[in-house]
Short mmCIF file of N, CA and C in Angstrom, two decimals:
data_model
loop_
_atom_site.label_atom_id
_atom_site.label_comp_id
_atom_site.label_asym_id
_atom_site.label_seq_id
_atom_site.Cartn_x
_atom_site.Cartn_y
_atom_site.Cartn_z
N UNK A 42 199.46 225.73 12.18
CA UNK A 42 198.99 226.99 11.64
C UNK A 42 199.71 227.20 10.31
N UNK A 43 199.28 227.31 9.12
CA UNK A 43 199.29 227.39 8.39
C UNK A 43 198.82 227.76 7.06
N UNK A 44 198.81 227.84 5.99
CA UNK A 44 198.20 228.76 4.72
C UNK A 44 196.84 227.68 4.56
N UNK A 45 197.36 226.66 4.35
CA UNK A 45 195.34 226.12 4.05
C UNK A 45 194.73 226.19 5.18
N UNK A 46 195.37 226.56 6.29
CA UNK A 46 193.63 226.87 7.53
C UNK A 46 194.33 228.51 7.32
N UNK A 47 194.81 229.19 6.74
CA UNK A 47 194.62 230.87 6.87
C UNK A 47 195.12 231.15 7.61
N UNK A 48 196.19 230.39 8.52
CA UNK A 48 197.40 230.62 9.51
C UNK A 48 196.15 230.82 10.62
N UNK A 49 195.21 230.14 11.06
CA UNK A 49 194.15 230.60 11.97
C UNK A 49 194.95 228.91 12.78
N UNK A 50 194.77 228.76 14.27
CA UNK A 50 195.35 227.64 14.97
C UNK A 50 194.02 226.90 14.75
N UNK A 51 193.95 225.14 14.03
CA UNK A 51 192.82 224.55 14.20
C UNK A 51 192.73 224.02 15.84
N UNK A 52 191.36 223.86 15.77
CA UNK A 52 190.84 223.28 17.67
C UNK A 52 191.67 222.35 17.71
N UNK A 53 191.89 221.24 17.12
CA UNK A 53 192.74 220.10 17.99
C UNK A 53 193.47 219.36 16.71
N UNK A 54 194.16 218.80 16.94
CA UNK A 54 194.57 217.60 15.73
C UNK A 54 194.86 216.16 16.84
N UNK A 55 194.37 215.37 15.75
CA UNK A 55 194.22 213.92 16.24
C UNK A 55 195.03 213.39 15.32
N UNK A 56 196.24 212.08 16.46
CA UNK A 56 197.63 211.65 15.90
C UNK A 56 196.95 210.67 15.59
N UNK A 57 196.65 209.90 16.56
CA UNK A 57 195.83 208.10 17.13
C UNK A 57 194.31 208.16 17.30
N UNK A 58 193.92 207.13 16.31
CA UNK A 58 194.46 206.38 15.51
C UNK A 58 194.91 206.44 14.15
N UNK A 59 194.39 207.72 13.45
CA UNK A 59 194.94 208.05 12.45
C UNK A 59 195.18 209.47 12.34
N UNK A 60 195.34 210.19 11.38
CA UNK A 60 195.90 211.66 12.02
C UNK A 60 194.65 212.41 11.20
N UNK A 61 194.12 213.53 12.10
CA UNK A 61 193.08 214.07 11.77
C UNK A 61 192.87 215.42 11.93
N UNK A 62 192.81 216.42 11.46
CA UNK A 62 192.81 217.76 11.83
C UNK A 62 191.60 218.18 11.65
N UNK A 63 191.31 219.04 13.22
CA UNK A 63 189.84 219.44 12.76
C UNK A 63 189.92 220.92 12.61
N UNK A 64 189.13 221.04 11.34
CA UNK A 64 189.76 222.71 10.70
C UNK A 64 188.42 223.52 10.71
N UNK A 65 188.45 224.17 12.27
CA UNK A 65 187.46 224.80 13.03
C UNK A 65 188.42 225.74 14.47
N UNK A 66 188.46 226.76 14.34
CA UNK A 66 188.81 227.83 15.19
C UNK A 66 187.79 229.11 15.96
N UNK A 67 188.13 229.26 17.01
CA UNK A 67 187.82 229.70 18.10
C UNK A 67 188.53 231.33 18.57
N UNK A 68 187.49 232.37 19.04
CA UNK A 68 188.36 233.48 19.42
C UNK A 68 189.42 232.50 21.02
N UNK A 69 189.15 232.21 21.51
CA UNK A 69 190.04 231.59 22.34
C UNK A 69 191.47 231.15 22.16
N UNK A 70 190.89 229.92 20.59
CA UNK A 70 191.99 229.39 19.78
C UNK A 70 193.33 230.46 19.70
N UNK A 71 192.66 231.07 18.54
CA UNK A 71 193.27 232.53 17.86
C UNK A 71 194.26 233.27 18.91
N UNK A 72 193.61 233.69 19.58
CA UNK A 72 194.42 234.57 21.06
C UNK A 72 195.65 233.60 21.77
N UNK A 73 195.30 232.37 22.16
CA UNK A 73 196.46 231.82 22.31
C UNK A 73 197.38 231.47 21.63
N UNK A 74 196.85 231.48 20.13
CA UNK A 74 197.99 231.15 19.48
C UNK A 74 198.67 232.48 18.90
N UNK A 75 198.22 233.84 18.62
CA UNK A 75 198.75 234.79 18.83
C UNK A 75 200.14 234.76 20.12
N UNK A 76 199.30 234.57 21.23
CA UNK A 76 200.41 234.80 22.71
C UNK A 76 201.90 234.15 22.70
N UNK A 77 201.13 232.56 21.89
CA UNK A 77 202.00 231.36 21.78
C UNK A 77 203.46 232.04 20.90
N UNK A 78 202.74 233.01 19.87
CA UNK A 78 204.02 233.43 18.92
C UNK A 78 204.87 234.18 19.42
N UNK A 79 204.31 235.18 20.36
CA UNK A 79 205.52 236.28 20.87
C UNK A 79 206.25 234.97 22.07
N UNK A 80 205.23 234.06 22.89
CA UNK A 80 205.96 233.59 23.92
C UNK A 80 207.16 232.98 22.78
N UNK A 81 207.35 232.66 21.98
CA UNK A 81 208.07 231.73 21.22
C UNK A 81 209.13 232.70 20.88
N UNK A 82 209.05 233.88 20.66
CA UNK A 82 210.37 234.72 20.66
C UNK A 82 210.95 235.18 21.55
N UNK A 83 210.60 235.16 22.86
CA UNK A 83 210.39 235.87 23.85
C UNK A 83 211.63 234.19 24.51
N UNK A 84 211.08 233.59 24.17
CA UNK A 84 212.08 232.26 24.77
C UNK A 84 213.07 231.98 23.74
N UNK A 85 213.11 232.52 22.23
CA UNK A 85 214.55 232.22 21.22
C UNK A 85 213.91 231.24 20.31
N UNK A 86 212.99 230.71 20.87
CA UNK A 86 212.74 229.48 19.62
C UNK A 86 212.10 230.10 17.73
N UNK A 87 212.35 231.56 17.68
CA UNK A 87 211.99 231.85 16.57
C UNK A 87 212.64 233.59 16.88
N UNK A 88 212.88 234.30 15.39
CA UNK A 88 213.32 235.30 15.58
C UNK A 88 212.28 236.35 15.10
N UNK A 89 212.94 237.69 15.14
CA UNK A 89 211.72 238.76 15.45
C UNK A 89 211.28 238.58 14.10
N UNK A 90 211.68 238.43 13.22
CA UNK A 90 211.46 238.44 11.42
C UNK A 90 210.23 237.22 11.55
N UNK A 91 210.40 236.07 11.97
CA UNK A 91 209.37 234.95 11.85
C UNK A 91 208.19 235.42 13.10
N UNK A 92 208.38 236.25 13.87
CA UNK A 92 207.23 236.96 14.85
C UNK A 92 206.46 237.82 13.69
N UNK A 93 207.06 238.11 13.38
CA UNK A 93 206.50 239.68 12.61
C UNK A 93 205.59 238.96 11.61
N UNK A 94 205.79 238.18 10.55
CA UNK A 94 205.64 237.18 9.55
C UNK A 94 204.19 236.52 10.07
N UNK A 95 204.76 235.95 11.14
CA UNK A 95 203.53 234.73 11.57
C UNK A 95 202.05 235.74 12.23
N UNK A 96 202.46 237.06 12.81
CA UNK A 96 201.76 237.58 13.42
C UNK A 96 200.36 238.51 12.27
N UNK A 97 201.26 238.76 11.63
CA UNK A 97 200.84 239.30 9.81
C UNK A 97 199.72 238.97 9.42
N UNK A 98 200.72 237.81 9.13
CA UNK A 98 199.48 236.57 8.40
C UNK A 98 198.36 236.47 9.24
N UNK A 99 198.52 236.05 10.33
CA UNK A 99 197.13 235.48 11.41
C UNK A 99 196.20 237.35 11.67
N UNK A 100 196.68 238.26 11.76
CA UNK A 100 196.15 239.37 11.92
C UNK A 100 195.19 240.32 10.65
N UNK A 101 196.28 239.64 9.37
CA UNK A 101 195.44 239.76 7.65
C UNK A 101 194.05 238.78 8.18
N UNK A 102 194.10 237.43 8.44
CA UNK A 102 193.12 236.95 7.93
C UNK A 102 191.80 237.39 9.54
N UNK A 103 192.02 237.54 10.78
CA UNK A 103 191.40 238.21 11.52
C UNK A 103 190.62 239.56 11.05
N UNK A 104 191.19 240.19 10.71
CA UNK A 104 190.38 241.69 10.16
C UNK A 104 189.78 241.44 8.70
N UNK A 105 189.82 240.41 8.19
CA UNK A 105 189.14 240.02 6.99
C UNK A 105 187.66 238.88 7.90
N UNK A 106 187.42 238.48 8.64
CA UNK A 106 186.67 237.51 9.30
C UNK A 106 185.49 238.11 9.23
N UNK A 107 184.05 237.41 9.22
CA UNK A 107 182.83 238.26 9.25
C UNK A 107 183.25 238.20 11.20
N UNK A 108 182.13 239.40 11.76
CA UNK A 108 182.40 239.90 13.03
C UNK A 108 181.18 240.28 13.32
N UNK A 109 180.45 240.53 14.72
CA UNK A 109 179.22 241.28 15.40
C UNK A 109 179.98 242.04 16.12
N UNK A 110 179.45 243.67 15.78
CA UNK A 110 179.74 244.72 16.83
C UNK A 110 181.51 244.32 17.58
N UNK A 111 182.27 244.02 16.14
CA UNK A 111 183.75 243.90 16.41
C UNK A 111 184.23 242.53 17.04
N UNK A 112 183.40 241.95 17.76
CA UNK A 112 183.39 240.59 18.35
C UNK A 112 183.73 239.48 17.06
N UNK A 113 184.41 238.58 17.36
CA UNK A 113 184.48 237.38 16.33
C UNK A 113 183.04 236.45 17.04
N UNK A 114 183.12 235.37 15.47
CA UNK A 114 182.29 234.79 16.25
C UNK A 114 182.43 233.28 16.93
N UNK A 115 181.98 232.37 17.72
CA UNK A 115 182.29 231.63 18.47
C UNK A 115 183.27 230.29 17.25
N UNK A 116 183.23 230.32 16.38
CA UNK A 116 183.75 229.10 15.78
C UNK A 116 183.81 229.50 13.84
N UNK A 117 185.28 229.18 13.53
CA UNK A 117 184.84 229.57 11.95
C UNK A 117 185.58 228.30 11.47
N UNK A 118 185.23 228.02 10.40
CA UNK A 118 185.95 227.15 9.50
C UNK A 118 187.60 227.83 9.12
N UNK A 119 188.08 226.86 9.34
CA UNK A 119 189.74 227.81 9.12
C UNK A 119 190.29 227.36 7.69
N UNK A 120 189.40 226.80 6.72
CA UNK A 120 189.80 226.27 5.72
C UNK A 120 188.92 227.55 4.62
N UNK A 121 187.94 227.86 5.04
CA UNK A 121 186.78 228.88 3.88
C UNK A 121 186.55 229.83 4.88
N UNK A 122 186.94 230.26 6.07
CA UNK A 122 186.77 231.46 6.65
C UNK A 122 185.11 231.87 7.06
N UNK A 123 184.11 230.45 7.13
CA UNK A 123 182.91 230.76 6.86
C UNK A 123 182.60 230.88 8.84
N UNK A 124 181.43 231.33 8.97
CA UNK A 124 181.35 230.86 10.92
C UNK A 124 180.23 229.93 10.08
N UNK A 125 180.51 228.98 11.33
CA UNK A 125 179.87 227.79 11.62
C UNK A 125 178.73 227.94 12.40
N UNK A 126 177.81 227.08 12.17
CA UNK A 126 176.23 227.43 13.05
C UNK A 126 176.71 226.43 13.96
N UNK A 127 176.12 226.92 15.13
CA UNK A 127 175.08 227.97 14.80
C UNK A 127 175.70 229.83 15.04
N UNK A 128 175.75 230.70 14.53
CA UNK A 128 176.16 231.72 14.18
C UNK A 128 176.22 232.70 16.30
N UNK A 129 177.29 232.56 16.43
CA UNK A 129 177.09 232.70 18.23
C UNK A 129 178.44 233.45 18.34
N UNK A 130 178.31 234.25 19.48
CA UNK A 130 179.34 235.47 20.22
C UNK A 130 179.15 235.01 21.66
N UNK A 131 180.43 234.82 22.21
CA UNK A 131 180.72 234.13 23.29
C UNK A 131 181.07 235.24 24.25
N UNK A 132 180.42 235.79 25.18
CA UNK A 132 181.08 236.82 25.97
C UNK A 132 182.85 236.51 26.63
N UNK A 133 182.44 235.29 26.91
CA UNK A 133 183.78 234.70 27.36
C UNK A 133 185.04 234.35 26.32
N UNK A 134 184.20 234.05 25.44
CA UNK A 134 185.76 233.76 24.51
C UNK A 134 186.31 235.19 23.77
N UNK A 135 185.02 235.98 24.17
CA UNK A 135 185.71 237.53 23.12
C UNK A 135 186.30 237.95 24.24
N UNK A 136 186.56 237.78 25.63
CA UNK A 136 186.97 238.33 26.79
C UNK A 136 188.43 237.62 26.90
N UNK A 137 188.59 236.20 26.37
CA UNK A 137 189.82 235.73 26.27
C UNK A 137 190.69 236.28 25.53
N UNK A 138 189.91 236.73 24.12
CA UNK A 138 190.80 236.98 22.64
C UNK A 138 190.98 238.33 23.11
N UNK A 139 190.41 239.71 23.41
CA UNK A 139 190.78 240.92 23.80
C UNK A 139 191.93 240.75 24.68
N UNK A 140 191.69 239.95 25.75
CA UNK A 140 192.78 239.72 27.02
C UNK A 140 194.29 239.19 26.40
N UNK A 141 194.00 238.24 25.44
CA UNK A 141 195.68 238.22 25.10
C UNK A 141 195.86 238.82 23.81
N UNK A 142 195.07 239.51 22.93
CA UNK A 142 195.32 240.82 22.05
C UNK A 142 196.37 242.08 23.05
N UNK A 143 196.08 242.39 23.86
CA UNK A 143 196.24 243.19 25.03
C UNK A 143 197.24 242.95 25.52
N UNK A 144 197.87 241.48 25.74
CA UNK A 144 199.02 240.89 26.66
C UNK A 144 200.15 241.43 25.16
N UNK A 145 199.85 240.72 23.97
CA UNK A 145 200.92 240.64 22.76
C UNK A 145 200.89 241.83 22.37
N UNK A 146 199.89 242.55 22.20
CA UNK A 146 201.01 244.24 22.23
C UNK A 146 201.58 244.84 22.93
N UNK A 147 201.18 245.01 24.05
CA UNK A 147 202.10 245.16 25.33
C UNK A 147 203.71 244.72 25.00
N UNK A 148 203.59 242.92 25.18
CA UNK A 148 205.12 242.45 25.15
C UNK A 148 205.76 243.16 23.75
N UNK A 149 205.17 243.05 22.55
CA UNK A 149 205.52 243.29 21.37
C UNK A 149 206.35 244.87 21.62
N UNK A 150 206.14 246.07 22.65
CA UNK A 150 206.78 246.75 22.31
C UNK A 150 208.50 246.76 22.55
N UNK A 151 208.85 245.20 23.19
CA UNK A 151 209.76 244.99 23.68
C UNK A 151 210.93 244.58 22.35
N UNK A 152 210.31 244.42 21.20
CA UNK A 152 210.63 244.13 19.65
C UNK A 152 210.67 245.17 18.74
N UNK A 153 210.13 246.56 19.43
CA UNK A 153 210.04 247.17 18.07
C UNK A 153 211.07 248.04 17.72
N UNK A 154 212.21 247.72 18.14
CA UNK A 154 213.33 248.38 17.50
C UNK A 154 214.42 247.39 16.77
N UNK A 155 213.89 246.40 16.91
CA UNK A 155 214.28 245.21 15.83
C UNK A 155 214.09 245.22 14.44
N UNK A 156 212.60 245.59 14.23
CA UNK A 156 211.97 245.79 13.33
C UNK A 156 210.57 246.87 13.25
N UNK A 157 210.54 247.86 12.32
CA UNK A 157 209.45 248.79 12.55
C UNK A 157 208.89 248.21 12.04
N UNK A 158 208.10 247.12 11.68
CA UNK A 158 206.67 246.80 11.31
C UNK A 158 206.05 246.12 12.75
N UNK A 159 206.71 245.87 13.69
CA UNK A 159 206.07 245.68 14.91
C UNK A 159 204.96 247.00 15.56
N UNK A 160 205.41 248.54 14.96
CA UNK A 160 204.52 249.38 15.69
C UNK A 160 203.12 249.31 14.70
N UNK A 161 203.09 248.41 13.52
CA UNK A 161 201.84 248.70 12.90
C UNK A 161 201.51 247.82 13.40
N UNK A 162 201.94 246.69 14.15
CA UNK A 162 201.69 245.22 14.22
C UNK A 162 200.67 245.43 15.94
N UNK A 163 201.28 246.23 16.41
CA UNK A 163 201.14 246.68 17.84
C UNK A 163 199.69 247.96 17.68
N UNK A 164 199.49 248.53 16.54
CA UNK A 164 198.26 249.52 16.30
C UNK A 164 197.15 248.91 15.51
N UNK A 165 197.58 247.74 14.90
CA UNK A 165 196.59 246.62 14.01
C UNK A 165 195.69 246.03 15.35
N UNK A 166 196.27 245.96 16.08
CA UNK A 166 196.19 245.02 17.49
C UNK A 166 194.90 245.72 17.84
N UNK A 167 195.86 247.23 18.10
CA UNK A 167 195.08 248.05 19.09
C UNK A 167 193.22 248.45 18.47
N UNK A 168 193.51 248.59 17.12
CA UNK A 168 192.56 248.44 16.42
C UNK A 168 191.01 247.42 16.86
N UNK A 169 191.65 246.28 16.44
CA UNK A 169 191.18 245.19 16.97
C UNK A 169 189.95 245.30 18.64
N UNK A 170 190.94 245.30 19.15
CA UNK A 170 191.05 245.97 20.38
C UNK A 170 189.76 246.77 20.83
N UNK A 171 189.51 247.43 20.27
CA UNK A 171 188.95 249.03 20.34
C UNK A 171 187.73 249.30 19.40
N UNK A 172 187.91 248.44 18.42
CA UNK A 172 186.97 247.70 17.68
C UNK A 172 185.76 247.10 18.71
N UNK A 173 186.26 246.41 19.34
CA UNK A 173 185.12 244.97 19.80
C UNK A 173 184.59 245.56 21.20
N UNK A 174 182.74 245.65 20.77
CA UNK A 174 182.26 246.47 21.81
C UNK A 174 181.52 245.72 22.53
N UNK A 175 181.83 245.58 23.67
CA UNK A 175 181.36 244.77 24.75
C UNK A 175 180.11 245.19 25.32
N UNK A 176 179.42 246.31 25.27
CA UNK A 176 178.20 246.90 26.15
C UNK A 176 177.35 246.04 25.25
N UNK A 177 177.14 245.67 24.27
CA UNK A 177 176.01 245.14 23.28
C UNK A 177 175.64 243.60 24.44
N UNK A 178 176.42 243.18 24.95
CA UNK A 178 176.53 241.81 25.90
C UNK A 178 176.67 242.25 27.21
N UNK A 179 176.36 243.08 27.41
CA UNK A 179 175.97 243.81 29.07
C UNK A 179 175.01 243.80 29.42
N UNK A 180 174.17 243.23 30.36
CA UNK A 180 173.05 243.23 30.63
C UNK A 180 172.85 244.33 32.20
N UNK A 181 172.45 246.05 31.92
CA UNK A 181 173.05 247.12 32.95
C UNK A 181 171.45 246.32 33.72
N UNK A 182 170.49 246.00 33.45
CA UNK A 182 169.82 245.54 34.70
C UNK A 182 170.38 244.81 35.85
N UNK A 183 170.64 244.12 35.25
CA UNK A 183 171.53 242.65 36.68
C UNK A 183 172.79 242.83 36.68
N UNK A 184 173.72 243.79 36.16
CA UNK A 184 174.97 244.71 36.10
C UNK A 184 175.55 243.00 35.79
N UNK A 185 175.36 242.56 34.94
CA UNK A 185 176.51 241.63 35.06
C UNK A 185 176.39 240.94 33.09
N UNK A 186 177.44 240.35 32.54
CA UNK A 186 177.34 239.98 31.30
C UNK A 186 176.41 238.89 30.82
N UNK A 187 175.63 238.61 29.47
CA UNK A 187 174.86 238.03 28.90
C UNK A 187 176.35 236.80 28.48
N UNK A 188 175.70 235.75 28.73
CA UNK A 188 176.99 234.70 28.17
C UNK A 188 176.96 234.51 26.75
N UNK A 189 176.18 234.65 26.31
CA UNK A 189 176.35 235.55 24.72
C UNK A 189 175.41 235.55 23.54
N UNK A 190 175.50 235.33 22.30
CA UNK A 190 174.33 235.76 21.56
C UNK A 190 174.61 234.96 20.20
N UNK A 191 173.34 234.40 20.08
CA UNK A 191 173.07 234.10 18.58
C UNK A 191 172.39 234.93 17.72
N UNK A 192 173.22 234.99 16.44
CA UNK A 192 172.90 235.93 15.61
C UNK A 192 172.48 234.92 14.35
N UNK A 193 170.88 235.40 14.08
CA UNK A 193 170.01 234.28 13.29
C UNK A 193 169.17 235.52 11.92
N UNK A 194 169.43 235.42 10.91
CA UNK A 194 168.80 236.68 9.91
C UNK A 194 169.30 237.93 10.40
N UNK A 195 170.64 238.00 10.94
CA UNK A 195 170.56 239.47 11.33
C UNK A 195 169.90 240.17 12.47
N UNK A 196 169.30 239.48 13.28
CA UNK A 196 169.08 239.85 14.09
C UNK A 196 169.51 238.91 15.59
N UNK A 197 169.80 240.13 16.79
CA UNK A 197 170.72 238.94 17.96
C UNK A 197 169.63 238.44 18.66
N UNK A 198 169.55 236.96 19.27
CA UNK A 198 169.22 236.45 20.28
C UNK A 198 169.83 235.90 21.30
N UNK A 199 169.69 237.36 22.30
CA UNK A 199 170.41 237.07 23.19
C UNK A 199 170.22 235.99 24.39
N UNK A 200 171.37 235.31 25.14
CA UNK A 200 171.04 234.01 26.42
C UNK A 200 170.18 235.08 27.69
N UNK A 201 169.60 233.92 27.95
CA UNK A 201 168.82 234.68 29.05
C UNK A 201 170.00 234.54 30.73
N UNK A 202 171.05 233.53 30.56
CA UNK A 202 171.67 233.45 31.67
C UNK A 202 172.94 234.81 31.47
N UNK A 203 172.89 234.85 32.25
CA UNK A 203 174.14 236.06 33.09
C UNK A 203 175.66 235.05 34.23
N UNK A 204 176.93 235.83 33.29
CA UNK A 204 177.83 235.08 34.35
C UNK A 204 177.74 235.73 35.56
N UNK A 205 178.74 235.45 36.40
CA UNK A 205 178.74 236.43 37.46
C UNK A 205 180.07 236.81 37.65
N UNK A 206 180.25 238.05 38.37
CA UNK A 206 181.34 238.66 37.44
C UNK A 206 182.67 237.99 37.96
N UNK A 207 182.81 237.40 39.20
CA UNK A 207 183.80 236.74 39.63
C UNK A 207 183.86 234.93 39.34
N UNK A 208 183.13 234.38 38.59
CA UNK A 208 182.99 233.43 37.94
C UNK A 208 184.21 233.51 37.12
N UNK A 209 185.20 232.37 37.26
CA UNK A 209 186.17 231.90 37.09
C UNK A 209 186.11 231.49 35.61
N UNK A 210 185.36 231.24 34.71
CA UNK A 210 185.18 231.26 33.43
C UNK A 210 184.79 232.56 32.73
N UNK A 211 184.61 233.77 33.73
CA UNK A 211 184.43 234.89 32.92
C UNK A 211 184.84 236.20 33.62
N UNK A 212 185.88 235.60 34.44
CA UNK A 212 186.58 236.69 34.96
C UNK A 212 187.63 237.55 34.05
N UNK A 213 188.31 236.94 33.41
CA UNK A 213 189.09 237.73 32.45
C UNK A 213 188.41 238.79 31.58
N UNK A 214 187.01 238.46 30.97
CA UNK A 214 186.18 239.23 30.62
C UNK A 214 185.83 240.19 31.31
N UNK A 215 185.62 240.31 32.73
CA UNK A 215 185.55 241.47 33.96
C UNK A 215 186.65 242.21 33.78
N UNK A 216 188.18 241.48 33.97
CA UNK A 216 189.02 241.91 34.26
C UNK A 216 189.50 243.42 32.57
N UNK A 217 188.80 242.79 31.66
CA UNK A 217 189.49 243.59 30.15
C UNK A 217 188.37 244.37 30.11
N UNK A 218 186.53 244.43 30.39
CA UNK A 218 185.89 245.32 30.52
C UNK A 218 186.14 246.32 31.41
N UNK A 219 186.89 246.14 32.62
CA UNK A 219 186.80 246.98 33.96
C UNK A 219 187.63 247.89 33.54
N UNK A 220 188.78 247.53 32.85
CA UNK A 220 190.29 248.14 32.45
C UNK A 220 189.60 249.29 31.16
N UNK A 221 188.89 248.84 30.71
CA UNK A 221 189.16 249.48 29.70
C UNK A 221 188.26 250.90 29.51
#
C-alpha cells in the first residue's frame, strides 16, 4: 500500500516467477486492509502516529472514489482511481467493507487520547458508514438481499438472484444491516 496505488491494498502481488502487482482493489480489499492497520498497532508493530498517517491517506483517497448510493464499487484501478467494468456493487463486499469500517472505529477509540486526530479519523469512518445505503439492494418482496447491481449509463441493473440471509458469504451483510 502505497502512493502509486493511492495507499488503496492491490488484490494480490505475484513473487514467482517474476514479481507482479496487480493494481486492482476491492471494497473487501480496502476494509481489511484498513483492520490490518489498527490490528498492527494494536500488536506494537507500528505506532499511533503511523496508524493515524496510514489510515488518512487510505480514507482521503476512499471519499474521493466514484460510489452508488454511498456503496463503492466492486473493483477500481488503484493506480487512476477509475472502476473497472464491468461497473458492479457487490451486496457482499459492501457488507464486508461497512463490517470492518465499524470494527476500526470502535477499536480506534482505544487511541484517541494519544492523538486527537483519531476522533476525526473515527467520524470520517462514521461518515462513510452512514453514507452507504443498503435498502437500494433489498429486495422487501423475498425479504432477503439482491447480490448486487450493475450500473450501465446510469442506470442500475439489478441480479435477479437473492442471498439468503444466513448464507455464509453474506451473513456479515445481515449481521451490519440488522444492527444498524
Amino acid at each position: 500500500v502505497n502512493i502509486s496505488d493511492n495507499h488503496l491494498p492491490p488484490d494480490n502481488i505475484q513473487l514467482v516467477p517474476y514479481k507482479k502487482v496487480a493494481h486492482r482493489t476491492s471494497p473487501t480489499n480496502i476494509g481489511l486492509y484498513i483492520s490490518s492497520v489498527l490490528a498492527a498497532r494494536d500488536f506494537g508493530f507500528i505506532e499511533t502516529k503511523e496508524l493515524v498517517t496510514r489510515l488518512t491517506l487510505t480514507i482521503d483517497t476512499i471519499e474521493k472514489l466514484p460510489k452508488w448510493h454511498g456503496h463503492l464499487y466492486n473493483w477500481y484501478n488503484t493506480e487512476t482511481l477509475s472502476i473497472l467494468e464491468p461497473s458492479y456493487v457487490s451486496s457482499v463486499d459492501s457488507g464486508n467493507f461497512v463490517a470492518c469500517l465499524i470494527a476500526v472505529a470502535a477499536g480506534l477509540t482505544e487511541y484517541s487520547g494519544e492523538d486527537t486526530r483519531i476522533v476525526e479519523i473515527i467520524n470520517r469512518l462514521s461518515s462513510i458508514i452512514s453514507g452507504t445505503e443498503f435498502v437500494p439492494l433489498y429486495d422487501s418482496k423475498r425479504k432477503l438481499f439482491k447480490v448486487g447491481v450493475k450500473i450501465q449509463q446510469n442506470k442500475a441493473i439489478f441480479d435477479n438472484g437473492c442471498y439468503d440471509l444466513l448464507m455464509s458469504e453474506a451473513r456479515i451483510l445481515s449481521y451490519v444491516t440488522t444492527a444498524s
